[in-house]
GROMACS .gro file of N, CA and C in nm:
model
  264
    1MET      N    1  -0.311  -0.852  -0.209
    1MET     CA    2  -0.189  -0.792  -0.161
    1MET      C    3  -0.225  -0.676  -0.068
    2LYS      N    4  -0.151  -0.663   0.038
    2LYS     CA    5  -0.175  -0.555   0.133
    2LYS      C    6  -0.135  -0.420   0.072
    3PHE      N    7  -0.199  -0.314   0.121
    3PHE     CA    8  -0.167  -0.179   0.074
    3PHE      C    9  -0.019  -0.147   0.091
    4SER      N   10   0.036  -0.181   0.207
    4SER     CA   11   0.176  -0.146   0.233
    4SER      C   12   0.270  -0.216   0.136
    5LYS      N   13   0.242  -0.341   0.104
    5LYS     CA   14   0.327  -0.414   0.009
    5LYS      C   15   0.311  -0.356  -0.131
    6ALA      N   16   0.189  -0.323  -0.169
    6ALA     CA   17   0.166  -0.262  -0.300
    6ALA      C   18   0.236  -0.126  -0.307
    7PHE      N   19   0.237  -0.053  -0.198
    7PHE     CA   20   0.306   0.076  -0.191
    7PHE      C   21   0.456   0.056  -0.212
    8ARG      N   22   0.514  -0.042  -0.144
    8ARG     CA   23   0.657  -0.072  -0.163
    8ARG      C   24   0.687  -0.107  -0.307
    9GLU      N   25   0.602  -0.191  -0.367
    9GLU     CA   26   0.622  -0.231  -0.508
    9GLU      C   27   0.618  -0.109  -0.601
   10ALA      N   28   0.520  -0.021  -0.578
   10ALA     CA   29   0.507   0.099  -0.663
   10ALA      C   30   0.627   0.192  -0.643
   11MET      N   31   0.670   0.208  -0.518
   11MET     CA   32   0.786   0.294  -0.492
   11MET      C   33   0.910   0.240  -0.565
   12PHE      N   34   0.928   0.108  -0.560
   12PHE     CA   35   1.044   0.048  -0.626
   12PHE      C   36   1.033   0.062  -0.778
   13ARG      N   37   0.918   0.027  -0.832
   13ARG     CA   38   0.900   0.029  -0.977
   13ARG      C   39   0.916   0.169  -1.036
   14PHE      N   40   0.866   0.270  -0.965
   14PHE     CA   41   0.867   0.406  -1.016
   14PHE      C   42   0.978   0.491  -0.954
   15LYS      N   43   1.067   0.424  -0.880
   15LYS     CA   44   1.184   0.491  -0.819
   15LYS      C   45   1.143   0.613  -0.736
   16LEU      N   46   1.040   0.594  -0.654
   16LEU     CA   47   0.992   0.702  -0.568
   16LEU      C   48   1.069   0.700  -0.437
   17LYS      N   49   1.089   0.817  -0.381
   17LYS     CA   50   1.156   0.829  -0.252
   17LYS      C   51   1.054   0.863  -0.144
   18GLY      N   52   1.068   0.798  -0.030
   18GLY     CA   53   0.979   0.824   0.082
   18GLY      C   54   0.981   0.970   0.123
   19SER      N   55   1.097   1.032   0.117
   19SER     CA   56   1.108   1.172   0.157
   19SER      C   57   1.029   1.263   0.062
   20ASP      N   58   1.026   1.227  -0.068
   20ASP     CA   59   0.948   1.307  -0.164
   20ASP      C   60   0.798   1.290  -0.139
   21ILE      N   61   0.757   1.165  -0.113
   21ILE     CA   62   0.615   1.139  -0.083
   21ILE      C   63   0.575   1.214   0.044
   22ALA      N   64   0.662   1.210   0.144
   22ALA     CA   65   0.634   1.278   0.270
   22ALA      C   66   0.618   1.429   0.248
   23GLU      N   67   0.709   1.486   0.173
   23GLU     CA   68   0.704   1.631   0.148
   23GLU      C   69   0.576   1.670   0.074
   24ARG      N   70   0.540   1.594  -0.029
   24ARG     CA   71   0.421   1.625  -0.108
   24ARG      C   72   0.291   1.599  -0.032
   25SER      N   73   0.296   1.503   0.061
   25SER     CA   74   0.173   1.464   0.133
   25SER      C   75   0.150   1.543   0.261
   26GLY      N   76   0.256   1.605   0.312
   26GLY     CA   77   0.244   1.674   0.440
   26GLY      C   78   0.262   1.582   0.559
   27LEU      N   79   0.296   1.456   0.533
   27LEU     CA   80   0.323   1.361   0.640
   27LEU      C   81   0.472   1.362   0.671
   28THR      N   82   0.510   1.300   0.779
   28THR     CA   83   0.652   1.291   0.812
   28THR      C   84   0.713   1.174   0.735
   29THR      N   85   0.844   1.178   0.719
   29THR     CA   86   0.912   1.065   0.654
   29THR      C   87   0.894   0.939   0.738
   30ALA      N   88   0.886   0.955   0.870
   30ALA     CA   89   0.866   0.839   0.958
   30ALA      C   90   0.730   0.775   0.930
   31GLN      N   91   0.626   0.855   0.910
   31GLN     CA   92   0.493   0.799   0.881
   31GLN      C   93   0.494   0.721   0.749
   32VAL      N   94   0.557   0.778   0.648
   32VAL     CA   95   0.565   0.711   0.517
   32VAL      C   96   0.645   0.582   0.532
   33SER      N   97   0.754   0.587   0.602
   33SER     CA   98   0.837   0.469   0.625
   33SER      C   99   0.762   0.361   0.702
   34GLN      N  100   0.689   0.402   0.804
   34GLN     CA  101   0.612   0.305   0.882
   34GLN      C  102   0.508   0.235   0.796
   35PHE      N  103   0.441   0.311   0.710
   35PHE     CA  104   0.342   0.251   0.622
   35PHE      C  105   0.409   0.155   0.524
   36ARG      N  106   0.520   0.198   0.467
   36ARG     CA  107   0.594   0.113   0.373
   36ARG      C  108   0.635  -0.019   0.439
   37ASN      N  109   0.659  -0.014   0.569
   37ASN     CA  110   0.703  -0.133   0.643
   37ASN      C  111   0.588  -0.209   0.708
   38GLY      N  112   0.465  -0.177   0.672
   38GLY     CA  113   0.351  -0.258   0.715
   38GLY      C  114   0.270  -0.206   0.832
   39LYS      N  115   0.305  -0.090   0.886
   39LYS     CA  116   0.226  -0.035   0.996
   39LYS      C  117   0.097   0.025   0.941
   40ASN      N  118  -0.007   0.022   1.021
   40ASN     CA  119  -0.135   0.079   0.980
   40ASN      C  120  -0.131   0.231   0.984
   41LEU      N  121  -0.204   0.290   0.892
   41LEU     CA  122  -0.221   0.435   0.887
   41LEU      C  123  -0.367   0.469   0.896
   42ARG      N  124  -0.395   0.590   0.938
   42ARG     CA  125  -0.532   0.638   0.931
   42ARG      C  126  -0.569   0.656   0.784
   43ILE      N  127  -0.698   0.647   0.756
   43ILE     CA  128  -0.746   0.660   0.618
   43ILE      C  129  -0.705   0.794   0.558
   44ASP      N  130  -0.714   0.902   0.635
   44ASP     CA  131  -0.679   1.032   0.579
   44ASP      C  132  -0.530   1.039   0.544
   45SER      N  133  -0.446   0.969   0.618
   45SER     CA  134  -0.303   0.966   0.586
   45SER      C  135  -0.278   0.885   0.460
   46LEU      N  136  -0.348   0.775   0.445
   46LEU     CA  137  -0.337   0.695   0.323
   46LEU      C  138  -0.381   0.777   0.201
   47GLU      N  139  -0.489   0.852   0.217
   47GLU     CA  140  -0.535   0.938   0.108
   47GLU      C  141  -0.430   1.041   0.070
   48LYS      N  142  -0.362   1.096   0.170
   48LYS     CA  143  -0.256   1.195   0.142
   48LYS      C  144  -0.141   1.131   0.066
   49ILE      N  145  -0.106   1.009   0.104
   49ILE     CA  146   0.001   0.938   0.033
   49ILE      C  147  -0.040   0.913  -0.112
   50LEU      N  148  -0.161   0.865  -0.132
   50LEU     CA  149  -0.208   0.840  -0.268
   50LEU      C  150  -0.210   0.967  -0.352
   51ASP      N  151  -0.256   1.077  -0.291
   51ASP     CA  152  -0.259   1.205  -0.363
   51ASP      C  153  -0.119   1.255  -0.397
   52ALA      N  154  -0.020   1.219  -0.317
   52ALA     CA  155   0.117   1.266  -0.338
   52ALA      C  156   0.191   1.185  -0.444
   53MET      N  157   0.138   1.069  -0.478
   53MET     CA  158   0.204   0.982  -0.576
   53MET      C  159   0.170   1.026  -0.718
   54PRO      N  160   0.265   1.010  -0.810
   54PRO     CA  161   0.232   1.035  -0.952
   54PRO      C  162   0.116   0.942  -0.994
   55GLN      N  163   0.032   0.989  -1.082
   55GLN     CA  164  -0.087   0.914  -1.124
   55GLN      C  165  -0.053   0.772  -1.168
   56GLU      N  166   0.048   0.757  -1.249
   56GLU     CA  167   0.084   0.625  -1.301
   56GLU      C  168   0.124   0.530  -1.188
   57ALA      N  169   0.200   0.581  -1.091
   57ALA     CA  170   0.241   0.499  -0.976
   57ALA      C  171   0.121   0.463  -0.889
   58ARG      N  172   0.032   0.559  -0.869
   58ARG     CA  173  -0.088   0.534  -0.788
   58ARG      C  174  -0.176   0.429  -0.855
   59ASP      N  175  -0.196   0.442  -0.987
   59ASP     CA  176  -0.277   0.344  -1.059
   59ASP      C  177  -0.216   0.205  -1.050
   60TYR      N  178  -0.084   0.197  -1.064
   60TYR     CA  179  -0.015   0.069  -1.053
   60TYR      C  180  -0.034   0.010  -0.914
   61MET      N  181  -0.013   0.091  -0.812
   61MET     CA  182  -0.029   0.044  -0.674
   61MET      C  183  -0.169  -0.011  -0.651
   62LEU      N  184  -0.269   0.065  -0.691
   62LEU     CA  185  -0.407   0.023  -0.668
   62LEU      C  186  -0.444  -0.100  -0.750
   63SER      N  187  -0.378  -0.120  -0.864
   63SER     CA  188  -0.406  -0.240  -0.944
   63SER      C  189  -0.355  -0.366  -0.876
   64LEU      N  190  -0.260  -0.352  -0.785
   64LEU     CA  191  -0.205  -0.467  -0.715
   64LEU      C  192  -0.291  -0.513  -0.598
   65ILE      N  193  -0.373  -0.427  -0.544
   65ILE     CA  194  -0.449  -0.455  -0.422
   65ILE      C  195  -0.541  -0.577  -0.435
   66PRO      N  196  -0.621  -0.591  -0.542
   66PRO     CA  197  -0.714  -0.703  -0.547
   66PRO      C  198  -0.648  -0.840  -0.561
   67GLN      N  199  -0.520  -0.843  -0.597
   67GLN     CA  200  -0.452  -0.969  -0.619
   67GLN      C  201  -0.418  -1.036  -0.487
   68PRO      N  202  -0.431  -1.169  -0.482
   68PRO     CA  203  -0.389  -1.240  -0.362
   68PRO      C  204  -0.239  -1.225  -0.342
   69ASP      N  205  -0.198  -1.222  -0.219
   69ASP     CA  206  -0.057  -1.211  -0.184
   69ASP      C  207   0.013  -1.341  -0.222
   70PRO      N  208   0.115  -1.337  -0.308
   70PRO     CA  209   0.182  -1.461  -0.348
   70PRO      C  210   0.254  -1.530  -0.233
   71ASP      N  211   0.280  -1.458  -0.125
   71ASP     CA  212   0.343  -1.518  -0.008
   71ASP      C  213   0.243  -1.597   0.076
   72ASP      N  214   0.116  -1.585   0.042
   72ASP     CA  215   0.011  -1.650   0.117
   72ASP      C  216  -0.066  -1.741   0.022
   73ALA      N  217  -0.036  -1.869   0.026
   73ALA     CA  218  -0.089  -1.965  -0.071
   73ALA      C  219  -0.242  -1.967  -0.075
   74LEU      N  220  -0.307  -1.936   0.034
   74LEU     CA  221  -0.453  -1.939   0.038
   74LEU      C  222  -0.515  -1.804   0.007
   75GLY      N  223  -0.433  -1.701  -0.012
   75GLY     CA  224  -0.486  -1.569  -0.038
   75GLY      C  225  -0.544  -1.504   0.086
   76LEU      N  226  -0.503  -1.551   0.204
   76LEU     CA  227  -0.553  -1.495   0.330
   76LEU      C  228  -0.444  -1.412   0.392
   77ASN      N  229  -0.483  -1.312   0.466
   77ASN     CA  230  -0.386  -1.226   0.535
   77ASN      C  231  -0.423  -1.215   0.681
   78ASP      N  232  -0.323  -1.196   0.765
   78ASP     CA  233  -0.342  -1.167   0.906
   78ASP      C  234  -0.429  -1.269   0.978
   79GLY      N  235  -0.419  -1.396   0.939
   79GLY     CA  236  -0.490  -1.501   1.010
   79GLY      C  237  -0.639  -1.504   0.988
   80GLU      N  238  -0.686  -1.438   0.882
   80GLU     CA  239  -0.829  -1.441   0.853
   80GLU      C  240  -0.867  -1.582   0.813
   81ALA      N  241  -0.979  -1.627   0.859
   81ALA     CA  242  -1.026  -1.761   0.825
   81ALA      C  243  -1.100  -1.758   0.692
   82ALA      N  244  -1.086  -1.866   0.618
   82ALA     CA  245  -1.159  -1.878   0.491
   82ALA      C  246  -1.306  -1.898   0.519
   83ASP      N  247  -1.390  -1.842   0.434
   83ASP     CA  248  -1.534  -1.859   0.447
   83ASP      C  249  -1.571  -1.995   0.391
   84SER      N  250  -1.629  -2.080   0.474
   84SER     CA  251  -1.662  -2.216   0.432
   84SER      C  252  -1.788  -2.219   0.347
   85GLY      N  253  -1.861  -2.110   0.345
   85GLY     CA  254  -1.984  -2.104   0.269
   85GLY      C  255  -2.105  -2.151   0.348
   86ASP      N  256  -2.082  -2.209   0.466
   86ASP     CA  257  -2.191  -2.253   0.553
   86ASP      C  258  -2.237  -2.136   0.639
   87ASP      N  259  -2.360  -2.103   0.630
   87ASP     CA  260  -2.416  -1.996   0.711
   87ASP      C  261  -2.491  -2.051   0.832
   88GLU      N  262  -2.488  -2.179   0.849
   88GLU     CA  263  -2.562  -2.240   0.961
   88GLU      C  264  -2.476  -2.255   1.082
   0.00000   0.00000   0.00000
């Protein structure tokens, strides 16, 4: 699962508001909203968002990341090709 989707799931599950995350992280509400909607963020901005989240919500979000995206039957994202295992 992508970080942005996991973030949306955590926000919904823990009833978090983007404006609260923005205020605690020092980011703008627009930056938080853009991330929630799938836009890329710089690593330092992602770290600020994670630091601004309650521990339980952050742990939940991060637990979702290793799971394949259920919307993607092959577990691939963004057109990544599957590794065939052939190195030749």
